Coordinates of C-alpha atoms and ligand atoms in Angstrom, one line a residue:
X1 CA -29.9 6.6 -7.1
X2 CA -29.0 10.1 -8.2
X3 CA -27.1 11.3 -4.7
X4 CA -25.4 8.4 -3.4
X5 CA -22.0 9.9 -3.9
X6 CA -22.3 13.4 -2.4
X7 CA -24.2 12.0 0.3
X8 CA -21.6 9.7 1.6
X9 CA -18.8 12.1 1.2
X10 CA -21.1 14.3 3.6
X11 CA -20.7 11.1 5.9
X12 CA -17.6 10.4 5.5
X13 CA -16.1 14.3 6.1
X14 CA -18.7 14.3 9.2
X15 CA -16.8 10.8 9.7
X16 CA -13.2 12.8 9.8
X17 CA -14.0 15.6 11.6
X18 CA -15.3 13.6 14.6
X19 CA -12.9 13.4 17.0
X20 CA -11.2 10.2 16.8
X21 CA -10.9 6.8 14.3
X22 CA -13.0 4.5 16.4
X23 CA -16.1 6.9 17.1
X24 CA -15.7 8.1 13.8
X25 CA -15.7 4.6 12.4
X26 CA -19.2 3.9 13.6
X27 CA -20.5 7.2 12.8
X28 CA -19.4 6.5 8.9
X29 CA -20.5 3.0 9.3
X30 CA -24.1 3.7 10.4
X31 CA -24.3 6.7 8.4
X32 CA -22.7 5.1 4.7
X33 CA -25.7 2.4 5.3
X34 CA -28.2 4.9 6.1
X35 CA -27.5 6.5 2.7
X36 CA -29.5 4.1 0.2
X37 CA -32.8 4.9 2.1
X38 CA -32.2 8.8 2.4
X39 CA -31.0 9.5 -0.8
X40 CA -34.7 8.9 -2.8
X41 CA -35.0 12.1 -0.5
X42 CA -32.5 14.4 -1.6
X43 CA -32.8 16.5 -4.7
X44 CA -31.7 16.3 -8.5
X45 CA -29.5 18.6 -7.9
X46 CA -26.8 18.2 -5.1
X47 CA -25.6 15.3 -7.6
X48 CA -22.7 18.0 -9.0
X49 CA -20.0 16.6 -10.5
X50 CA -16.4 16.5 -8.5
X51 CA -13.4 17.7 -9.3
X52 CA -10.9 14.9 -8.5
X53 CA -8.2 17.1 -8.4
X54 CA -9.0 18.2 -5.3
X55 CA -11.0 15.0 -3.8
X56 CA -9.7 14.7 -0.1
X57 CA -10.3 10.9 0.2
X58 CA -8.7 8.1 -1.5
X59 CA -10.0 7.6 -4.7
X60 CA -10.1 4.2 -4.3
X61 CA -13.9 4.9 -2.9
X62 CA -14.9 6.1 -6.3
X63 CA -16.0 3.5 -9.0
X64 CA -14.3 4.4 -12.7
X65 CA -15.6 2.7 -15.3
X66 CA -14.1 -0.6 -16.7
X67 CA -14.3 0.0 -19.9
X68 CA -11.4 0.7 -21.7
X69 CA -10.2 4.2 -22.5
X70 CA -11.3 6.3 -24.9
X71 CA -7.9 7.7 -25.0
X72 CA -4.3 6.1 -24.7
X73 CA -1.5 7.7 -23.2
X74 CA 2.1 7.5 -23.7
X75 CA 3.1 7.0 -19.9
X76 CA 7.2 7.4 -19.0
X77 CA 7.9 6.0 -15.5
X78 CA 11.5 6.4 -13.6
X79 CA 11.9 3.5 -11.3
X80 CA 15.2 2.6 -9.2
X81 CA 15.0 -0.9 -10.0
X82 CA 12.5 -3.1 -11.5
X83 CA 11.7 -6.3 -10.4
X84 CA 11.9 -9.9 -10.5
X85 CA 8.4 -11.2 -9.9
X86 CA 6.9 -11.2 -7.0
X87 CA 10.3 -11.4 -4.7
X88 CA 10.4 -7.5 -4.3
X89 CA 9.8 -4.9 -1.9
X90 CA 6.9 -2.1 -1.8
X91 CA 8.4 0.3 -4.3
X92 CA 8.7 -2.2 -6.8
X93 CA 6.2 -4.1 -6.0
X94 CA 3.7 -0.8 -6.4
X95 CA 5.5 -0.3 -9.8
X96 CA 5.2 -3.8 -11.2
X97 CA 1.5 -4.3 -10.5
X98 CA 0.5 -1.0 -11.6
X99 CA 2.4 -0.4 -15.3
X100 CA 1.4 -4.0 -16.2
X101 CA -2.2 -3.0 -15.4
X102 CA -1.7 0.1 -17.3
X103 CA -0.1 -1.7 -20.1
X104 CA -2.3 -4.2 -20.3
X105 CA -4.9 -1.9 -21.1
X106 CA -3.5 -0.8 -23.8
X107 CA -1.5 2.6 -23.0
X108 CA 2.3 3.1 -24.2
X109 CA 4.2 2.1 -21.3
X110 CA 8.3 3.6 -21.7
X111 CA 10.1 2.2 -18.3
X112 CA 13.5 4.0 -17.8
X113 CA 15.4 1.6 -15.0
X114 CA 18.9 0.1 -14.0
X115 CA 20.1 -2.8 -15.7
X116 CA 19.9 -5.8 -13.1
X117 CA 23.5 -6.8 -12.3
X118 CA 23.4 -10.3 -13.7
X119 CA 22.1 -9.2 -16.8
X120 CA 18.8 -11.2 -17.4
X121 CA 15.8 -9.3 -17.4
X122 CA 12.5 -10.3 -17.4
X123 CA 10.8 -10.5 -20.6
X124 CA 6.8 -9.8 -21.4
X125 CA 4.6 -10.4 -24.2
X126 CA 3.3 -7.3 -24.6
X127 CA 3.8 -4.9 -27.9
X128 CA 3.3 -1.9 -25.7
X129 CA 5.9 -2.0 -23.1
X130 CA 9.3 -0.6 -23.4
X131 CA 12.2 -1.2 -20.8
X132 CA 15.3 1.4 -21.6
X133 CA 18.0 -0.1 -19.2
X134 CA 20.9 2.3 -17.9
X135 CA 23.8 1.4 -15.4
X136 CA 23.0 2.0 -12.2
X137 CA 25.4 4.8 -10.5
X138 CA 27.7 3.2 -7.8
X139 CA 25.2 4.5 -5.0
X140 CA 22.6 2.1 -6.9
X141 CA 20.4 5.2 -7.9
X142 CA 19.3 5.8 -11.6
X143 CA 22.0 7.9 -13.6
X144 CA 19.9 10.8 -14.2
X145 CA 22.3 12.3 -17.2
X146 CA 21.7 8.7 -18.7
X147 CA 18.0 8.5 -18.3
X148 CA 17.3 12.4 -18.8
X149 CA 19.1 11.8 -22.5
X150 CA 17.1 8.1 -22.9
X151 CA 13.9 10.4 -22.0
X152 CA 14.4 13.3 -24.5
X153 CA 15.1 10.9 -26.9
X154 CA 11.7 8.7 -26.3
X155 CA 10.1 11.9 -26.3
X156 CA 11.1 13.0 -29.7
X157 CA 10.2 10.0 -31.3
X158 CA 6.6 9.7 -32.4
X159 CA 4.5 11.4 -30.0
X160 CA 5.5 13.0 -26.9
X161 CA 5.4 11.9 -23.5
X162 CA 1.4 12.5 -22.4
X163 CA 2.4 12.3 -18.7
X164 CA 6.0 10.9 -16.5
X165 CA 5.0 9.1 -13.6
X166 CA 8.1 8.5 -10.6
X167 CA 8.4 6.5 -8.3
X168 CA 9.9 8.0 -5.6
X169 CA 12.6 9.9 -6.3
X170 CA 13.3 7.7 -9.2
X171 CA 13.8 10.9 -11.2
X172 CA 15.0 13.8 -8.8
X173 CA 13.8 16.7 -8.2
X174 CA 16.5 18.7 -10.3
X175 CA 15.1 17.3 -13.4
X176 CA 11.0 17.1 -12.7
X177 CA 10.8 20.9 -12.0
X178 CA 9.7 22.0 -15.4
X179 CA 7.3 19.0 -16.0
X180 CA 3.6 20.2 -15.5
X181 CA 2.4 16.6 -16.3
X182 CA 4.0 14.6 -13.8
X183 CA 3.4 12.6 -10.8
X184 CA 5.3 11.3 -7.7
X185 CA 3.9 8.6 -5.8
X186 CA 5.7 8.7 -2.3
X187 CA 6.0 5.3 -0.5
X188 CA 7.5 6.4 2.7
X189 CA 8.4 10.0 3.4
X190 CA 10.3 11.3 5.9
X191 CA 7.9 12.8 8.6
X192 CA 6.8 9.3 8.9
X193 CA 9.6 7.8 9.5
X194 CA 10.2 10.1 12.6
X195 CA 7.3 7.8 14.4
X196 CA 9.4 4.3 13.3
X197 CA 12.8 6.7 15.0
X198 CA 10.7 6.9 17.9
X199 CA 9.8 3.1 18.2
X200 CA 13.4 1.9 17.6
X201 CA 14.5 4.2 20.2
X202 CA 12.0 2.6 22.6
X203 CA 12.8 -0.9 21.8
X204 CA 16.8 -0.2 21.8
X205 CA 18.9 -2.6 24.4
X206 CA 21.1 -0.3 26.4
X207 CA 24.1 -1.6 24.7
X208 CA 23.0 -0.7 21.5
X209 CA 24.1 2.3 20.0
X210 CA 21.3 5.0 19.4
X211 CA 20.4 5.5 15.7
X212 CA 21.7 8.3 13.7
X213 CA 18.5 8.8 12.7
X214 CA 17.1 10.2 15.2
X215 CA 19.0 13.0 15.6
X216 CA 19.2 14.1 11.6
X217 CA 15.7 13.3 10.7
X218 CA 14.4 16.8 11.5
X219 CA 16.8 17.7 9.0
X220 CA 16.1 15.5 6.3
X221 CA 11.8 16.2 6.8
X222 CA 13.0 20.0 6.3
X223 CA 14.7 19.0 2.9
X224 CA 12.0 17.0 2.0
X225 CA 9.4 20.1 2.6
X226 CA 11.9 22.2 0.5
X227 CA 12.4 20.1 -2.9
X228 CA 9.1 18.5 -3.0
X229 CA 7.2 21.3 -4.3
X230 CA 9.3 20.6 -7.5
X231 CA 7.5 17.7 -8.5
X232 CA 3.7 19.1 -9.9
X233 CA 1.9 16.4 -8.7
X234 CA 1.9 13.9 -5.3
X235 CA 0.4 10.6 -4.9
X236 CA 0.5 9.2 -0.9
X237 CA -0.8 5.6 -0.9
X238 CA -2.1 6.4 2.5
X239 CA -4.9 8.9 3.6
X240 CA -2.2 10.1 6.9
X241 CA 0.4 10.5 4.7
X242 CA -1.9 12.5 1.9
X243 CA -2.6 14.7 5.1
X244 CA 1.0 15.5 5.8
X245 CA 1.5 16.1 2.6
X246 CA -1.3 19.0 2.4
X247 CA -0.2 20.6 5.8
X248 CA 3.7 19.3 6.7
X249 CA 4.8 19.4 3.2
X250 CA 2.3 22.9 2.7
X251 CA 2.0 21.1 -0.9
X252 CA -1.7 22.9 -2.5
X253 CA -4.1 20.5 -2.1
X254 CA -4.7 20.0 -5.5
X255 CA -1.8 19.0 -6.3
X256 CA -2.0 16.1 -3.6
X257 CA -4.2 12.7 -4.4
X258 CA -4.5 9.5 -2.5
X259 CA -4.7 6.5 -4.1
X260 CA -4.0 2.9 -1.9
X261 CA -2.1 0.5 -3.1
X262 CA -3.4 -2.2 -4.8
X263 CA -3.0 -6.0 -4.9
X264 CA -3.7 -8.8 -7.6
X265 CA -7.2 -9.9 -6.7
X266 CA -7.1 -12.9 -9.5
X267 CA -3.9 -14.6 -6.6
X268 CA -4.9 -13.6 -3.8
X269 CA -8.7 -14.7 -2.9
X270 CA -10.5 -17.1 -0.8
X271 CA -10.0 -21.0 -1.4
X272 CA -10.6 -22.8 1.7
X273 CA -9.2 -26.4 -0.5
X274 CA -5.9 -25.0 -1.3
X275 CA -5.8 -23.6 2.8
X276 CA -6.6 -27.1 3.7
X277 CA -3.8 -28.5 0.8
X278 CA -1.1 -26.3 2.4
X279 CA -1.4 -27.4 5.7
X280 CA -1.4 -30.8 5.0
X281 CA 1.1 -30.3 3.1
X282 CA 3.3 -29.0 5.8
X283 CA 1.8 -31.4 8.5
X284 CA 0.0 -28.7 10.5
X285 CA -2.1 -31.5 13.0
X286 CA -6.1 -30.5 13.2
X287 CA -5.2 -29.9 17.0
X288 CA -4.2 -26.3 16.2
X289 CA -7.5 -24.5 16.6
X290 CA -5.5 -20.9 16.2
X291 CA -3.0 -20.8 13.1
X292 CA -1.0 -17.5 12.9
X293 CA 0.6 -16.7 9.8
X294 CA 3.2 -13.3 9.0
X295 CA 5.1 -13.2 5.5
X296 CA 7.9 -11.3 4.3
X297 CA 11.8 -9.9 5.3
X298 CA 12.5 -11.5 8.9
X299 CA 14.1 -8.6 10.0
X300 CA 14.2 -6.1 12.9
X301 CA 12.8 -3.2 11.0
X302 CA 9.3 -5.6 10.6
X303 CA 9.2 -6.4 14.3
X304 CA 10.1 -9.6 14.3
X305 CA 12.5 -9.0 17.6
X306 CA 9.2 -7.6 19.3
X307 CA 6.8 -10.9 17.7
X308 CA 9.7 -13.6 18.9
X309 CA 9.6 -12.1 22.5
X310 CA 5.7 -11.8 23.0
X311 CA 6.1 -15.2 21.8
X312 CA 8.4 -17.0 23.6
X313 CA 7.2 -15.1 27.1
X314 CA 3.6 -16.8 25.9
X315 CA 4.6 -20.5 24.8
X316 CA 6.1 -20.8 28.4
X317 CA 3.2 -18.7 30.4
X318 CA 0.1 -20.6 28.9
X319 CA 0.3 -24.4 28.1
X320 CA -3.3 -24.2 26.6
X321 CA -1.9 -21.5 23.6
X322 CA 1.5 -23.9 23.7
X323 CA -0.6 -27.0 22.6
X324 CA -3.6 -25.4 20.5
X325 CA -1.4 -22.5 18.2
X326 CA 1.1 -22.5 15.0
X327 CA 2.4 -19.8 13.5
X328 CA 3.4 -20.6 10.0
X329 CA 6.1 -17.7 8.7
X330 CA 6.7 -17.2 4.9
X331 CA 9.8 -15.4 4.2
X332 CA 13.3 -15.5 5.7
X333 CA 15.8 -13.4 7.0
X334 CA 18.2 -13.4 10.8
X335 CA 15.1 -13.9 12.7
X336 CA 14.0 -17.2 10.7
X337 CA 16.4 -19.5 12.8
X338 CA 15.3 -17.6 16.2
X339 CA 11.8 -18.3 15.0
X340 CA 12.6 -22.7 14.2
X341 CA 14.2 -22.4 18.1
X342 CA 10.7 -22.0 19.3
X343 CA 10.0 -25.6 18.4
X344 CA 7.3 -26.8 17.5
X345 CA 5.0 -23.8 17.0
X346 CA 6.5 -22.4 14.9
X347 CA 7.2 -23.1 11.0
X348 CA 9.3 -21.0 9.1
X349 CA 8.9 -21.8 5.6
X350 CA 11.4 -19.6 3.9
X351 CA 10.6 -17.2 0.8
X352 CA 7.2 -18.6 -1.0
X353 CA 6.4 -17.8 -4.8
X354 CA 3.2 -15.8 -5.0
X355 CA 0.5 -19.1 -6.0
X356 CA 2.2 -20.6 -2.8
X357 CA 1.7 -17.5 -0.7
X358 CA -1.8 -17.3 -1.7
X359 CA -2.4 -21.0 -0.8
X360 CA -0.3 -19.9 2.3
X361 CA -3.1 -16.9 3.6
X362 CA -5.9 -19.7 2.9
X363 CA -4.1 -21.4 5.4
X364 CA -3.9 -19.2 8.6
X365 CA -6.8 -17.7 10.6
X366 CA -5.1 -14.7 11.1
X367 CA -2.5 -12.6 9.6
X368 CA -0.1 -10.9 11.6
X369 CA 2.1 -7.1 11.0
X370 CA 4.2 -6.4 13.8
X371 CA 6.2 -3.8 11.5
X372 CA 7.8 -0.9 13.2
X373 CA 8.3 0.7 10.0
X374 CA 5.3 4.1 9.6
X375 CA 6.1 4.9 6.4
X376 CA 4.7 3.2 3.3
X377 CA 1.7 1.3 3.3
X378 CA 2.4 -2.9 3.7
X379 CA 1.5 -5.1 0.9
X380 CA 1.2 -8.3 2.9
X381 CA -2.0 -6.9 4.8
X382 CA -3.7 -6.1 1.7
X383 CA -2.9 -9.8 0.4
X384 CA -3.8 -11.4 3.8
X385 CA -7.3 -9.0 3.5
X386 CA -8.6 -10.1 -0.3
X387 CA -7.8 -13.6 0.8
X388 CA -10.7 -13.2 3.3
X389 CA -8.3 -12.9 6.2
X390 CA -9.0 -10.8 9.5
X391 CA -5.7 -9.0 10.5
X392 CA -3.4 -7.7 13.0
X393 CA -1.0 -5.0 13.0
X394 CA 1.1 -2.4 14.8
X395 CA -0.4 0.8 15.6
X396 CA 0.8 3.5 12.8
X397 CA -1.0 6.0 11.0
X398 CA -1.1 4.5 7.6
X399 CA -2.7 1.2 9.2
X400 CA -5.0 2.4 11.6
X401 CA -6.2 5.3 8.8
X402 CA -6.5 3.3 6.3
X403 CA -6.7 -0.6 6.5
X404 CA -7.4 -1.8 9.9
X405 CA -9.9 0.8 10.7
X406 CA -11.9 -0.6 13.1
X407 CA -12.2 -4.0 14.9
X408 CA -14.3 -5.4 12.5
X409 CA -11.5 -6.5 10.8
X410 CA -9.1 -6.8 13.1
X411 CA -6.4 -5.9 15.8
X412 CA -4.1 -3.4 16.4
X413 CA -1.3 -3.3 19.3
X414 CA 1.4 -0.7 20.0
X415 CA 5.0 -2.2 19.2
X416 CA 5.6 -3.1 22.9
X417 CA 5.5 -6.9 23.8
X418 CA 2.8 -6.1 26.9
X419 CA 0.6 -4.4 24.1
X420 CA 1.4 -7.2 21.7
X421 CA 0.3 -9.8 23.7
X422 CA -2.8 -8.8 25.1
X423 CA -3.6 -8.5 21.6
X424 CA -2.3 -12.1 20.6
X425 CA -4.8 -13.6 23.8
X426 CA -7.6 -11.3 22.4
X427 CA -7.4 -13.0 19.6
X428 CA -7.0 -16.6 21.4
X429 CA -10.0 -15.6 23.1
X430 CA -12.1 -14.8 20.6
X431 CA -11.4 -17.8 18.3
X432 CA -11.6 -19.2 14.5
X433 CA -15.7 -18.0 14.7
X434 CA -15.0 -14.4 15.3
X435 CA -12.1 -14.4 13.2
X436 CA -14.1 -16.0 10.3
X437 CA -16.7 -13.0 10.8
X438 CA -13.8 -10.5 11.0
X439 CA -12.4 -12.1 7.5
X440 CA -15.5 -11.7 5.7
X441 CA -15.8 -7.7 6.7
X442 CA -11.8 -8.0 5.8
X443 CA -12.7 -9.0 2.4
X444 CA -15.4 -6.4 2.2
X445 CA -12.6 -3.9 2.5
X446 CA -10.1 -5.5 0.6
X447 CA -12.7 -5.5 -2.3
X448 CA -13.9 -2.3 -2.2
X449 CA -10.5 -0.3 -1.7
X450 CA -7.5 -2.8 -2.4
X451 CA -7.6 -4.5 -5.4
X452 CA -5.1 -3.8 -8.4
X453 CA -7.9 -3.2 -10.6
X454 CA -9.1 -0.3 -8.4
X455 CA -5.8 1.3 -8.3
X456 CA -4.9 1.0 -12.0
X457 CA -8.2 2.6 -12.3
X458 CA -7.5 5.6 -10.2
X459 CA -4.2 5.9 -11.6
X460 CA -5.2 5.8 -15.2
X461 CA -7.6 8.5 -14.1
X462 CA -5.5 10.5 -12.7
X463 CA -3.1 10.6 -15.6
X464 CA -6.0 11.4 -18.2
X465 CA -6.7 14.4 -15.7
X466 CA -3.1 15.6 -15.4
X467 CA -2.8 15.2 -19.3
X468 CA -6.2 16.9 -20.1
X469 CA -6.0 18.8 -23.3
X470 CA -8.1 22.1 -22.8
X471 CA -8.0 22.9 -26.4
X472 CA -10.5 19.3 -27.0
X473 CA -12.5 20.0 -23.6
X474 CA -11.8 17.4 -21.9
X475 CA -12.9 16.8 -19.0
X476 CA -11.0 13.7 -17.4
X477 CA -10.9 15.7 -13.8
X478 CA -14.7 15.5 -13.7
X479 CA -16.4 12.9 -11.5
X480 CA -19.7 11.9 -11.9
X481 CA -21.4 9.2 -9.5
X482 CA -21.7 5.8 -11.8
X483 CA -25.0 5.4 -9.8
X484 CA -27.1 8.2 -11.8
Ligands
NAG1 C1 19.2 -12.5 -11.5 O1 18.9 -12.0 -10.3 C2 17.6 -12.1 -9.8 C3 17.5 -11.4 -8.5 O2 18.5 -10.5 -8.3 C4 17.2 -13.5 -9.8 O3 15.8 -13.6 -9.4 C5 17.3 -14.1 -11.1 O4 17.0 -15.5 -11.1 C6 18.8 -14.0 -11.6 N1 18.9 -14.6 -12.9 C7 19.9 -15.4 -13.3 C8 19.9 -15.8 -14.7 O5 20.8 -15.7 -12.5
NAG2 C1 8.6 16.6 -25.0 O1 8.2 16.9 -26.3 C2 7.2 18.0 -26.4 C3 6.7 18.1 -27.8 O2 7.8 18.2 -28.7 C4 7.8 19.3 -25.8 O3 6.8 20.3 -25.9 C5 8.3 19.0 -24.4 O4 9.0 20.2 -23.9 C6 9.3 17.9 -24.4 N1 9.6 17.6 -23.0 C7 10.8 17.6 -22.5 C8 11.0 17.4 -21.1 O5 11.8 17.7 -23.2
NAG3 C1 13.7 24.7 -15.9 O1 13.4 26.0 -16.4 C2 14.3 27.0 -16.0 C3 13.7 28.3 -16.5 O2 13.2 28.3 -17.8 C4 15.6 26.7 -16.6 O3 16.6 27.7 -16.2 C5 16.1 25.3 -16.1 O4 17.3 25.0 -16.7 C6 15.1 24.3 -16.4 N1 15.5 23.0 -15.8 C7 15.4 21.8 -16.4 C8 15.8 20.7 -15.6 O5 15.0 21.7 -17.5
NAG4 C1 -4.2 -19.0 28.7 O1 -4.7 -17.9 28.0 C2 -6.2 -18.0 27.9 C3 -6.6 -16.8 27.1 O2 -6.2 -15.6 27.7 C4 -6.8 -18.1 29.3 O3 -8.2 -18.2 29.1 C5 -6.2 -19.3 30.0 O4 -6.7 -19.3 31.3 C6 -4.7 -19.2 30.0 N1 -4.2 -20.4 30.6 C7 -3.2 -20.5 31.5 C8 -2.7 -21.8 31.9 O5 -2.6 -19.5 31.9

């Protein structure tokens, strides 16, 4: 089993540099399973270790080793705001799963944040993990004289700071340009956002006025391609925007790693019982032979205007879909009372904790992202996936590239109700059997790439590289194939 590794990178660059995702999809496909036979053929030799510091792909494809580290790290990471459980957006989300992973294996986790403003904060019982609070500034940003002083201090005490970790621009540019051991992991940037300008542009009503946005965001991509050079290393959680960061940003490639976001694979996994509790639960009848389900902020900016129209045009065009569909919505927000209007296929079920929300995706036969937002890379889709869901989302880069890439697993639509739509009958059409099968390769995925485990992995990796002391050889920005 000595070549598995270089041979499906070969497969996989082929893969990119064929024209376009869908043919290229197959080509990977066919050629990844081709691998286990061809690779008994293939010299010793080609089996060279990588250096991951310059690995194109996510390195969520590559297996680390579960066993704990053979060296801990004292980790500081700047985060705008930490959350409260599970109710939290991307950002925090990203940072919550992640430095508990990292803490719970057994590294020195120092957590420079604002102090919430009702003054509890959640507490953990781990020996390990450090929260230094600050005020935040009237903008809502971290006071970066305050947290610069808390940092210095941390640093001098004991043992220095092995490697700063940012989310964001949680510590700015002005004050990571000296730090050769640091990291910035990016969850929306602006050249991406230029694609969600576009969109809201599209979907504007006349009497609307047109965005600012659209007009300065040229501007802002420019600053961005300016001052991110200042942070020495950049982590996209998408492959497309790990591409615009190489040849937008012009950031050395080296200095550029993709890692996907991870999700908690112990809540969110298949359990057909607790799908079957929920619905009962809720009094969804056995008549509806096509549950739809969509979780989180029910807000224009996650396409909920362009969901309600396809909708409401499809509950009056088609009585079969009328009499045989639900779509159950966890979450809330302006468009949850345009949503209850619909009547009786529709049941919005406000903001669910995250053992409810996992009984919720055993629930549904599909999951549905009509985001208009390109930037970032949703949670909710890597939930609905481990929980052995097929999916359906809008067609942006970070999607198509890197979660729904291929109609194995699901569907994807361009944020136009017409587009929309067609998708939403396709589905109809092709029914709780096909959706089953396109769950299963869903899981597949969700396994291999998405799980929390995975991306603590890659991150804990990636800091040993960064931190690498020469003067003991290290060699933590080696990869060597597990399967040797
Ligand atoms: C403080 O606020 C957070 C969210 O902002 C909330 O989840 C939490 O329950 C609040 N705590 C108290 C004691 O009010
Ligand atoms: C942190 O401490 C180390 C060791 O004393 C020092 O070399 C480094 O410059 C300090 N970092 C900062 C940002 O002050
Ligand atoms: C970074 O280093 C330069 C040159 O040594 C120095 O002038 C500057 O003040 C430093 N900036 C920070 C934020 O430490
Ligand atoms: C409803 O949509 C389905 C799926 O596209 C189609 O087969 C069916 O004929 C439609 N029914 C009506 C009444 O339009």
């Amino acid at each position: 089993m000595a070549t598995i590794f270089s041979f499906r990178c070969l497969c996989f660059i082929i893969a990119l540099l064929s024209a376009f995702s869908f043919v290229s999809f197959l080509f990977w496909f066919q050629c990844s399973s081709s691998y286990r036979y061809s690779n008994q053929m293939i010299s010793q030799k080609e089996n060279q270790p990588i250096n991951l510091l310059s690995f194109p792909s996510a390195w969520n494809h590559l297996s680390f080793p579960s066993k704990l580290p053979s060296k801990y790290l004292k980790i500081a990471l700047f985060v705008k705001k930490w959350p409260h459980r599970s109710l939290a957006g991307g950002l925090e989300r990203h940072a919550l799963t992640l430095h508990l992973a990292l803490a719970k294996r057994g590294h020195e986790l120092h957590i420079f944040t604002t102090s919430p403003s009702n003054s509890s904060f959640p507490r953990y019982p781990m020996s390990n993990l450090y929260f230094h609070l600050s005020k935040p500034t009237a903008a809502g940003y971290l006071d970066q004289a305050i947290v610069w002083k808390q940092f210095q201090t941390q640093n001098s005490t004991g043992k220095a700071f092995d490697i700063v970790h940012t989310e964001s621009v949680g510590l700015l540019h002005t004050r990571s340009r000296n730090l050769t051991n640091l990291a910035v992991t990016w969850h929306g940037i602006a050249y991406e956002t230029i694609h969600t300008d576009i969109i809201q542009e599209l979907l504007r009503n006349p009497d609307e006025q047109q965005a600012y946005a659209l007009t300065e965001r040229i501007t802002k991509v420019v600053e961005e391609v300016r001052f991110f050079p200042h942070y020495a290393h950049h982590v996209a959680t998408s492959d497309h925007a790990g591409d615009i960061l190489r040849r937008i940003y012009m950031i050395p490639e080296e200095r550029v790693h993709v890692i996907l976001n991870g999700v908690d694979e112990e809540i969110f996994k298949p359990d057909p019982s607790k799908g079957e509790a929920f619905k009962q639960k809720f009094g969804v009848a056995k008549s509806r032979s096509l549950v739809l389900g969509m979780a989180g902020r029910l807000v224009k900016d996650k396409g909920h205007p362009l969901m309600f129209e396809a909708l409401k045009q499809m509950l009056v065009e088609n009585g079969t879909f009328r009499e045989n569909t639900i779509v159950l919505i966890a979450g809330d927000g302006p468009w949850g009372d345009r949503y209850r209007d619909l009547g009786t296929n529709t049941l919005v079920l406000g903001p669910l904790e995250q053992a409810q929300l996992a009984s919720f995706y055993n629930a549904i036969d599909i999951f549905v992202n009509p985001t208009l937002r390109a930037q970032g890379l949703d949670h909710t889709l890597l939930e609905a996936m481990l929980s052995g869901k097929s999916v359906m989302s809008t067609r942006v880069a970070s999607i198509t590239g890197s979660v729904i890439v291929s109609t194995e697993i699901g569907y994807t639509f361009s944020p136009m109700v017409v587009s929309l739509k067609n998708a939403l009958y396709r589905v109809w059409e092709d029914g709780r059997r096909v959706l089953e099968m396109k769950g299963q390769a869903s899981r597949q995925r969700g396994l291999q790439l998405f799980t929390a485990t995975k991306m603590a992995a890659a991150y804990e990796r990636l800091f040993l590289c960064i931190s690498n002391d020469n003067s003991k050889r290290e060699d933590y920005c080696q990869y060597q194939s597990p399967f040797n």
